[in-house]
Short mmCIF file of C-alpha atoms and ligand atoms in Angstrom, two decimals:
data_model
loop_
_atom_site.label_atom_id
_atom_site.label_comp_id
_atom_site.label_asym_id
_atom_site.label_seq_id
_atom_site.Cartn_x
_atom_site.Cartn_y
_atom_site.Cartn_z
CA MET A 29 151.42 88.21 76.98
CA TYR A 30 150.09 85.20 75.04
CA LEU A 31 146.75 83.98 76.17
CA GLN A 32 144.80 81.27 74.45
CA ARG A 33 141.55 82.44 75.81
CA ARG A 34 140.42 85.94 76.56
CA ASN A 35 137.06 86.03 78.27
CA ARG A 36 136.87 89.78 78.13
CA ILE A 37 136.31 89.62 74.26
CA LEU A 38 132.67 88.79 75.07
CA ARG A 39 132.31 91.73 77.27
CA GLN A 40 133.73 94.49 75.06
CA THR A 41 130.71 96.42 73.87
CA PRO A 42 126.94 96.77 74.74
CA ALA A 43 126.21 94.84 71.33
CA ILE A 44 128.56 91.97 72.11
CA ARG A 45 127.29 91.67 75.70
CA ALA A 46 123.59 91.76 74.45
CA MET A 47 124.48 89.15 71.84
CA VAL A 48 125.86 86.66 74.49
CA ALA A 49 123.43 87.38 77.31
CA GLU A 50 122.03 84.22 78.80
CA ASN A 51 118.97 85.79 80.29
CA SER A 52 116.75 88.84 79.63
CA LEU A 53 113.68 90.20 81.06
CA THR A 54 110.32 90.83 79.00
CA PRO A 55 107.00 92.15 80.29
CA ASN A 56 105.68 88.55 79.61
CA ASP A 57 107.66 87.43 82.62
CA PHE A 58 105.83 89.50 85.07
CA ILE A 59 102.75 88.95 87.33
CA ALA A 60 101.47 92.27 88.70
CA PRO A 61 99.94 91.99 92.10
CA LEU A 62 96.91 94.30 92.76
CA PHE A 63 95.50 95.44 96.13
CA ILE A 64 91.75 95.99 95.85
CA GLU A 65 89.19 97.39 98.36
CA ASP A 66 85.50 98.40 97.96
CA GLY A 67 84.70 102.02 97.42
CA THR A 68 84.97 104.65 94.59
CA ASN A 69 87.92 106.74 93.37
CA LEU A 70 90.20 105.36 96.01
CA LYS A 71 93.96 105.30 95.56
CA THR A 72 95.69 104.86 98.81
CA GLU A 73 99.45 104.61 99.03
CA ILE A 74 100.61 101.67 101.28
CA SER A 75 102.77 103.21 103.93
CA SER A 76 105.24 100.41 103.99
CA MET A 77 105.32 100.11 100.30
CA LYS A 78 106.19 103.50 98.89
CA GLY A 79 104.79 104.09 95.36
CA TYR A 80 102.51 101.10 95.59
CA TYR A 81 98.72 101.56 95.93
CA ARG A 82 95.55 100.03 97.01
CA TYR A 83 92.83 100.84 94.48
CA SER A 84 89.01 100.78 94.44
CA LEU A 85 87.65 98.85 91.50
CA ASP A 86 87.24 101.80 89.22
CA ASN A 87 90.76 102.83 89.61
CA THR A 88 91.88 99.22 89.41
CA ILE A 89 90.37 98.86 85.86
CA LYS A 90 92.36 101.98 84.83
CA GLU A 91 95.56 100.37 86.24
CA VAL A 92 94.83 97.05 84.49
CA LYS A 93 94.43 98.80 81.21
CA SER A 94 97.80 100.50 81.63
CA LEU A 95 99.58 97.31 82.62
CA TRP A 96 98.21 95.57 79.48
CA ALA A 97 99.40 98.55 77.39
CA LEU A 98 102.82 98.01 78.73
CA GLY A 99 102.80 94.26 77.60
CA ILE A 100 102.00 92.68 81.15
CA LYS A 101 99.84 89.69 80.76
CA SER A 102 98.61 88.75 84.16
CA VAL A 103 97.56 90.33 87.45
CA LEU A 104 97.26 88.58 90.89
CA ILE A 105 94.52 89.87 92.85
CA PHE A 106 94.43 90.48 96.70
CA ILE A 107 91.50 91.94 98.50
CA LYS A 108 91.30 94.15 101.66
CA SER A 109 88.17 93.20 103.49
CA PRO A 110 86.60 95.46 106.05
CA GLU A 111 86.79 94.48 109.64
CA ALA A 112 83.13 93.98 109.91
CA LEU A 113 83.12 91.23 107.33
CA LYS A 114 85.84 89.25 108.94
CA ASP A 115 84.97 86.14 111.09
CA ASN A 116 86.74 82.89 111.98
CA THR A 117 85.06 80.94 109.04
CA GLY A 118 86.29 83.49 106.42
CA LYS A 119 82.94 83.18 104.68
CA GLU A 120 83.08 86.46 102.95
CA ALA A 121 85.89 84.79 100.75
CA TRP A 122 83.24 82.90 98.72
CA ASN A 123 80.53 85.57 98.64
CA PRO A 124 79.44 85.58 95.07
CA ASP A 125 79.03 89.40 95.25
CA GLY A 126 82.24 90.11 97.32
CA ILE A 127 84.71 92.70 96.12
CA MET A 128 86.95 89.79 94.90
CA GLN A 129 84.33 88.18 92.78
CA ARG A 130 83.19 91.72 91.44
CA SER A 131 86.77 92.47 90.60
CA ILE A 132 87.35 89.38 88.65
CA LYS A 133 84.21 89.94 86.50
CA ALA A 134 85.11 93.76 86.03
CA ILE A 135 88.68 93.19 85.06
CA LYS A 136 87.77 90.32 82.56
CA ASP A 137 85.08 92.55 81.07
CA ALA A 138 87.40 95.45 80.62
CA VAL A 139 90.55 93.66 79.33
CA PRO A 140 89.32 90.11 78.38
CA GLU A 141 92.75 88.92 77.51
CA MET A 142 94.38 89.85 80.81
CA ILE A 143 95.13 86.62 82.74
CA VAL A 144 93.29 87.05 86.06
CA MET A 145 94.97 85.15 88.97
CA THR A 146 93.49 85.11 92.37
CA ASP A 147 94.88 84.74 95.87
CA VAL A 148 93.26 81.78 97.57
CA ALA A 149 93.78 82.03 101.33
CA LEU A 150 91.55 83.05 104.29
CA ASP A 151 93.86 85.68 105.88
CA PRO A 152 92.20 88.91 104.58
CA TYR A 153 88.80 87.52 105.79
CA SER A 154 89.95 85.91 109.02
CA SER A 155 89.15 87.82 112.24
CA TYR A 156 92.42 86.03 113.49
CA GLY A 157 94.40 87.11 110.47
CA HIS A 158 95.40 83.58 109.83
CA ASP A 159 95.25 81.56 106.46
CA GLY A 160 92.91 79.05 107.99
CA ILE A 161 90.19 78.37 110.45
CA VAL A 162 91.24 78.56 113.98
CA LYS A 163 90.18 75.97 116.75
CA ASP A 164 91.65 76.01 120.21
CA GLY A 165 94.54 78.19 119.08
CA GLU A 166 95.34 75.95 116.18
CA ILE A 167 95.03 76.45 112.44
CA ILE A 168 93.04 73.38 111.40
CA ASN A 169 93.71 71.91 108.06
CA ASP A 170 90.81 69.96 106.74
CA GLU A 171 87.96 72.26 107.49
CA THR A 172 90.19 75.14 106.02
CA VAL A 173 90.68 73.26 102.81
CA GLU A 174 86.84 72.93 102.51
CA ALA A 175 86.64 76.63 102.89
CA LEU A 176 89.39 77.09 100.23
CA VAL A 177 87.47 74.92 97.88
CA LYS A 178 84.40 77.09 98.20
CA MET A 179 86.48 80.19 97.64
CA SER A 180 88.15 78.68 94.51
CA LEU A 181 84.82 77.66 93.08
CA SER A 182 83.45 81.19 93.50
CA HIS A 183 86.44 82.70 91.78
CA ALA A 184 86.18 80.29 88.82
CA ALA A 185 82.36 81.22 88.64
CA ALA A 186 83.41 84.84 88.54
CA GLY A 187 85.71 84.09 85.54
CA ALA A 188 89.17 83.90 86.99
CA ASP A 189 91.84 82.16 84.89
CA PHE A 190 94.14 80.93 87.61
CA MET A 191 93.72 80.20 91.32
CA ALA A 192 96.60 80.82 93.44
CA PRO A 193 96.47 79.08 96.66
CA SER A 194 98.85 80.78 99.03
CA ASP A 195 97.80 79.17 102.32
CA MET A 196 100.11 75.95 102.51
CA MET A 197 97.37 73.75 103.89
CA ASP A 198 98.04 70.06 103.08
CA GLY A 199 95.89 68.59 100.16
CA ARG A 200 94.31 71.79 98.89
CA VAL A 201 95.55 71.60 95.35
CA GLY A 202 93.99 68.32 94.90
CA GLU A 203 90.84 69.37 96.39
CA ILE A 204 90.64 72.59 94.31
CA ARG A 205 91.42 70.50 91.23
CA LYS A 206 88.74 68.12 92.05
CA VAL A 207 86.04 70.74 92.40
CA LEU A 208 87.01 72.54 89.28
CA GLU A 209 86.78 69.19 87.32
CA GLN A 210 83.37 68.37 88.90
CA ASN A 211 81.93 71.73 87.91
CA ASN A 212 83.38 71.59 84.50
CA TYR A 213 85.92 74.33 84.90
CA THR A 214 88.27 72.58 82.80
CA ARG A 215 90.06 75.68 81.43
CA VAL A 216 90.92 77.16 84.94
CA GLY A 217 94.57 76.63 86.05
CA ILE A 218 96.13 76.42 89.50
CA MET A 219 99.39 78.27 90.26
CA SER A 220 100.16 76.97 93.64
CA TYR A 221 102.37 78.66 96.09
CA SER A 222 104.13 75.25 96.65
CA ALA A 223 107.30 76.46 98.53
CA LYS A 224 106.12 79.25 100.61
CA PHE A 225 108.42 80.10 103.62
CA ALA A 226 107.36 81.60 106.92
CA SER A 227 109.16 84.84 106.16
CA CYS A 228 109.64 88.26 107.74
CA PHE A 229 109.59 89.69 104.23
CA TYR A 230 105.86 89.57 104.22
CA GLY A 231 105.56 92.38 106.81
CA PRO A 232 104.76 95.26 104.35
CA PHE A 233 102.11 93.14 102.58
CA ARG A 234 100.22 92.46 105.87
CA ASN A 235 100.13 96.24 106.42
CA ALA A 236 98.59 96.68 103.11
CA LEU A 237 95.75 94.31 103.56
CA ASP A 238 95.52 94.60 107.36
CA SER A 239 96.05 90.90 107.54
CA ALA A 240 98.72 90.41 110.11
CA PRO A 241 98.17 87.41 112.36
CA GLY A 242 96.29 88.32 115.66
CA PHE A 243 98.29 85.71 117.57
CA GLY A 244 101.21 83.57 116.98
CA ASP A 245 102.91 83.15 113.60
CA LYS A 246 102.50 81.17 110.37
CA LYS A 247 105.13 78.54 111.19
CA THR A 248 102.74 75.58 111.37
CA TYR A 249 101.75 76.03 107.77
CA GLN A 250 104.50 77.99 105.92
CA MET A 251 107.82 76.37 105.69
CA ASN A 252 110.95 76.68 107.76
CA TYR A 253 113.49 78.83 105.80
CA ALA A 254 116.28 76.50 107.08
CA ASN A 255 114.92 73.77 104.58
CA ARG A 256 115.66 72.93 101.09
CA ILE A 257 114.59 69.28 100.43
CA GLU A 258 111.14 69.95 102.02
CA ALA A 259 110.60 72.54 99.25
CA ILE A 260 111.14 70.02 96.73
CA LYS A 261 108.77 67.49 98.61
CA GLU A 262 106.02 70.25 98.75
CA THR A 263 106.45 71.19 95.09
CA LEU A 264 106.44 67.69 93.70
CA MET A 265 103.33 66.96 95.71
CA ASP A 266 101.44 70.09 94.43
CA ILE A 267 102.26 69.01 90.93
CA GLU A 268 100.90 65.42 91.59
CA GLU A 269 97.77 66.99 93.01
CA GLY A 270 97.33 69.04 89.71
CA ALA A 271 99.19 72.22 89.96
CA ASP A 272 99.90 73.89 86.56
CA ILE A 273 102.47 76.32 87.72
CA VAL A 274 104.40 76.15 90.97
CA MET A 275 105.85 78.96 92.98
CA VAL A 276 108.82 79.82 95.37
CA LYS A 277 108.23 82.70 97.82
CA PRO A 278 110.03 84.92 98.63
CA ALA A 279 112.43 85.17 95.85
CA MET A 280 115.87 86.88 96.41
CA ALA A 281 116.82 85.00 99.67
CA TYR A 282 115.52 81.88 98.10
CA LEU A 283 117.42 81.82 94.75
CA ASP A 284 118.94 78.42 95.50
CA ILE A 285 115.36 77.00 96.11
CA ILE A 286 114.26 78.47 92.81
CA ARG A 287 117.05 76.67 90.89
CA GLU A 288 116.68 73.39 92.70
CA ILE A 289 112.94 73.41 91.75
CA LYS A 290 113.56 74.37 88.32
CA ASN A 291 115.88 71.59 87.99
CA ALA A 292 113.45 68.99 89.51
CA VAL A 293 110.10 69.88 87.64
CA THR A 294 108.69 70.01 84.15
CA VAL A 295 106.06 72.72 84.90
CA PRO A 296 106.66 76.42 84.84
CA VAL A 297 108.17 77.91 87.92
CA SER A 298 107.24 81.25 89.33
CA ALA A 299 108.81 83.26 92.01
CA TYR A 300 107.29 85.98 94.24
CA HIS A 301 109.53 89.01 94.78
CA VAL A 302 107.56 90.03 97.89
CA SER A 303 106.64 93.17 99.64
CA GLY A 304 109.69 93.19 101.96
CA GLU A 305 111.87 92.70 99.09
CA TYR A 306 110.27 95.76 97.30
CA ALA A 307 110.29 97.79 100.36
CA MET A 308 114.20 97.41 100.90
CA ILE A 309 115.02 98.56 97.59
CA LYS A 310 112.65 101.53 97.79
CA ALA A 311 113.91 102.52 101.20
CA ALA A 312 117.54 102.34 100.14
CA ALA A 313 116.83 104.23 96.99
CA GLU A 314 115.02 107.02 98.85
CA LYS A 315 118.03 107.41 100.95
CA GLY A 316 120.25 107.68 97.76
CA TRP A 317 122.11 104.51 98.77
CA ILE A 318 121.34 102.52 95.72
CA ASP A 319 120.12 103.18 92.18
CA GLU A 320 116.52 102.18 92.07
CA GLU A 321 116.22 101.39 88.38
CA LYS A 322 119.42 99.35 88.35
CA ALA A 323 118.43 97.65 91.51
CA ILE A 324 115.07 96.55 89.98
CA ILE A 325 116.50 95.16 86.81
CA GLU A 326 119.45 93.41 88.53
CA SER A 327 117.09 91.86 91.09
CA LEU A 328 114.46 90.56 88.54
CA THR A 329 117.16 89.36 86.20
CA SER A 330 118.82 87.39 88.98
CA ILE A 331 115.46 85.74 89.80
CA LYS A 332 115.06 84.76 86.30
CA ARG A 333 118.56 83.47 86.06
CA ALA A 334 118.06 81.38 89.07
CA GLY A 335 115.28 79.68 87.10
CA ALA A 336 112.02 81.46 87.41
CA ASP A 337 109.89 81.47 84.34
CA LEU A 338 107.41 83.97 85.86
CA ILE A 339 107.92 86.63 88.49
CA ALA A 340 105.21 88.15 90.60
CA THR A 341 106.59 91.57 91.57
CA TYR A 342 105.48 95.06 92.65
CA PHE A 343 108.03 96.40 90.27
CA ALA A 344 106.25 94.76 87.17
CA LYS A 345 105.08 98.26 85.95
CA ASP A 346 108.47 99.95 86.50
CA ALA A 347 110.34 97.15 85.06
CA ALA A 348 108.22 96.99 81.92
CA LYS A 349 108.69 100.69 81.43
CA LEU A 350 112.54 100.28 81.76
CA ILE A 351 112.48 97.34 79.37
CA ASN A 352 110.28 98.84 76.75
CA GLY A 353 112.40 101.92 77.01
C1 PBG B 421 98.31 85.56 102.08
C2 PBG B 421 99.59 86.09 101.41
C3 PBG B 421 100.61 86.80 101.90
C4 PBG B 421 101.36 86.98 100.82
C5 PBG B 421 100.80 86.60 99.64
N1 PBG B 421 99.63 86.01 100.03
C6 PBG B 421 100.99 86.96 103.31
C7 PBG B 421 101.24 85.90 104.21
O1 PBG B 421 101.36 84.80 103.84
O2 PBG B 421 101.28 86.32 105.44
C8 PBG B 421 102.58 87.88 100.80
C9 PBG B 421 103.03 88.76 99.73
C10 PBG B 421 104.11 89.70 99.99
O3 PBG B 421 104.71 89.96 100.99
O4 PBG B 421 104.24 90.35 98.95
N2 PBG B 421 98.29 84.13 102.35
#
C-alpha cells in the first residue's frame, strides 16, 4: 500500500515517542498537600486515603525534607484543629501561636527554599464545618472575608510564601491583597482557588481534617459543576483582584475547565487533584483492578496536558519518585 503519511512512524520506539512527546511531568509541577495536627511523633494514616498520613510537626519536618530531596518545590498546608478550639468565628485560624502559624515557621526554618502555601478557609476551625461564619443557617460573606483577612495576615507574619484561599467567598482575593500591601508583605503571593466546584470528591479530605459540614452543603459558595462560563468569570475576577496563580478544583472531572481557563488567562494555572481522585486510584489498585503507578502518571499527565502548569496532588511524592527513576 502506498501511504503519503504514516503516523505510526512517530510511535515506533521509546526514544522516538519521548522525542515527540508534547508534555512531560517534572517534580517542579507538583504541590504536595500536608495534613498537620498538634502533638509529637504522630503519623496517622487517613482511613479514606490509604498511604496518606496526618503528621505532627516534628514528623512533618522530616516529610518536607524528603519532599525537597525529591525535587518537590512547594507544600500546601492544612491543619486539623481540636474540637475544643472550634467555634463559629473560627478565631483559632489567626492565633499567632496556632499550629498553622508554628508549622509555617518551622518548615521555613528547616527548609527555607521550600515554597510554603497555606490553606485559607475557616472550615477546620468552624464548629459548623463550613468555610465561613454562620448566621441564621446561612454562610455570610462579608464577615467571613474579614476573618479570612486576619487569617492571611497571620500566615504572612509567620513567613508563608503563598496564601491559598479555598473558601469561594466573594471579594476575598482583593481584600487579602489589600491587607498584604498595607502591611508591606509585598513578596507574598496569592494562589486562589478560583474555580472550585461543590464536589463529592472532597469527601476523603473532610475525613482527614474532621471538617465535614455539620449541616447542609457548600453549594451557596462553591460552584455548580454544571457550569463552565461561570468558572471563567470567577477566575478572571480573582486575577483582577490580585491573584498570582489561579486554580481549578477538582481536576480529572474538570479537564475541560482547566483548558478553558488556560486559554483565557496569562497567569499560571494550577489544578487540584483532590482526595476523592486519589482514593479512587488507591482503591482500584488495592483490588488489583488497575496498575497504580501507571494510573498515577497517566492521570497527572492528562491534567498537565489539559493546561495545568501546577498540580496539587497527594501523589506528588510517588510521582516524583517514578519520574526520578
Ligand atoms: C477547605 C478545603 C477543602 C479541600 C481543600 N480545601 C474541602 C472542602 O472544600 O470541603 C478539598 C481537598 C481535597 O479533597 O483533596 N476549604
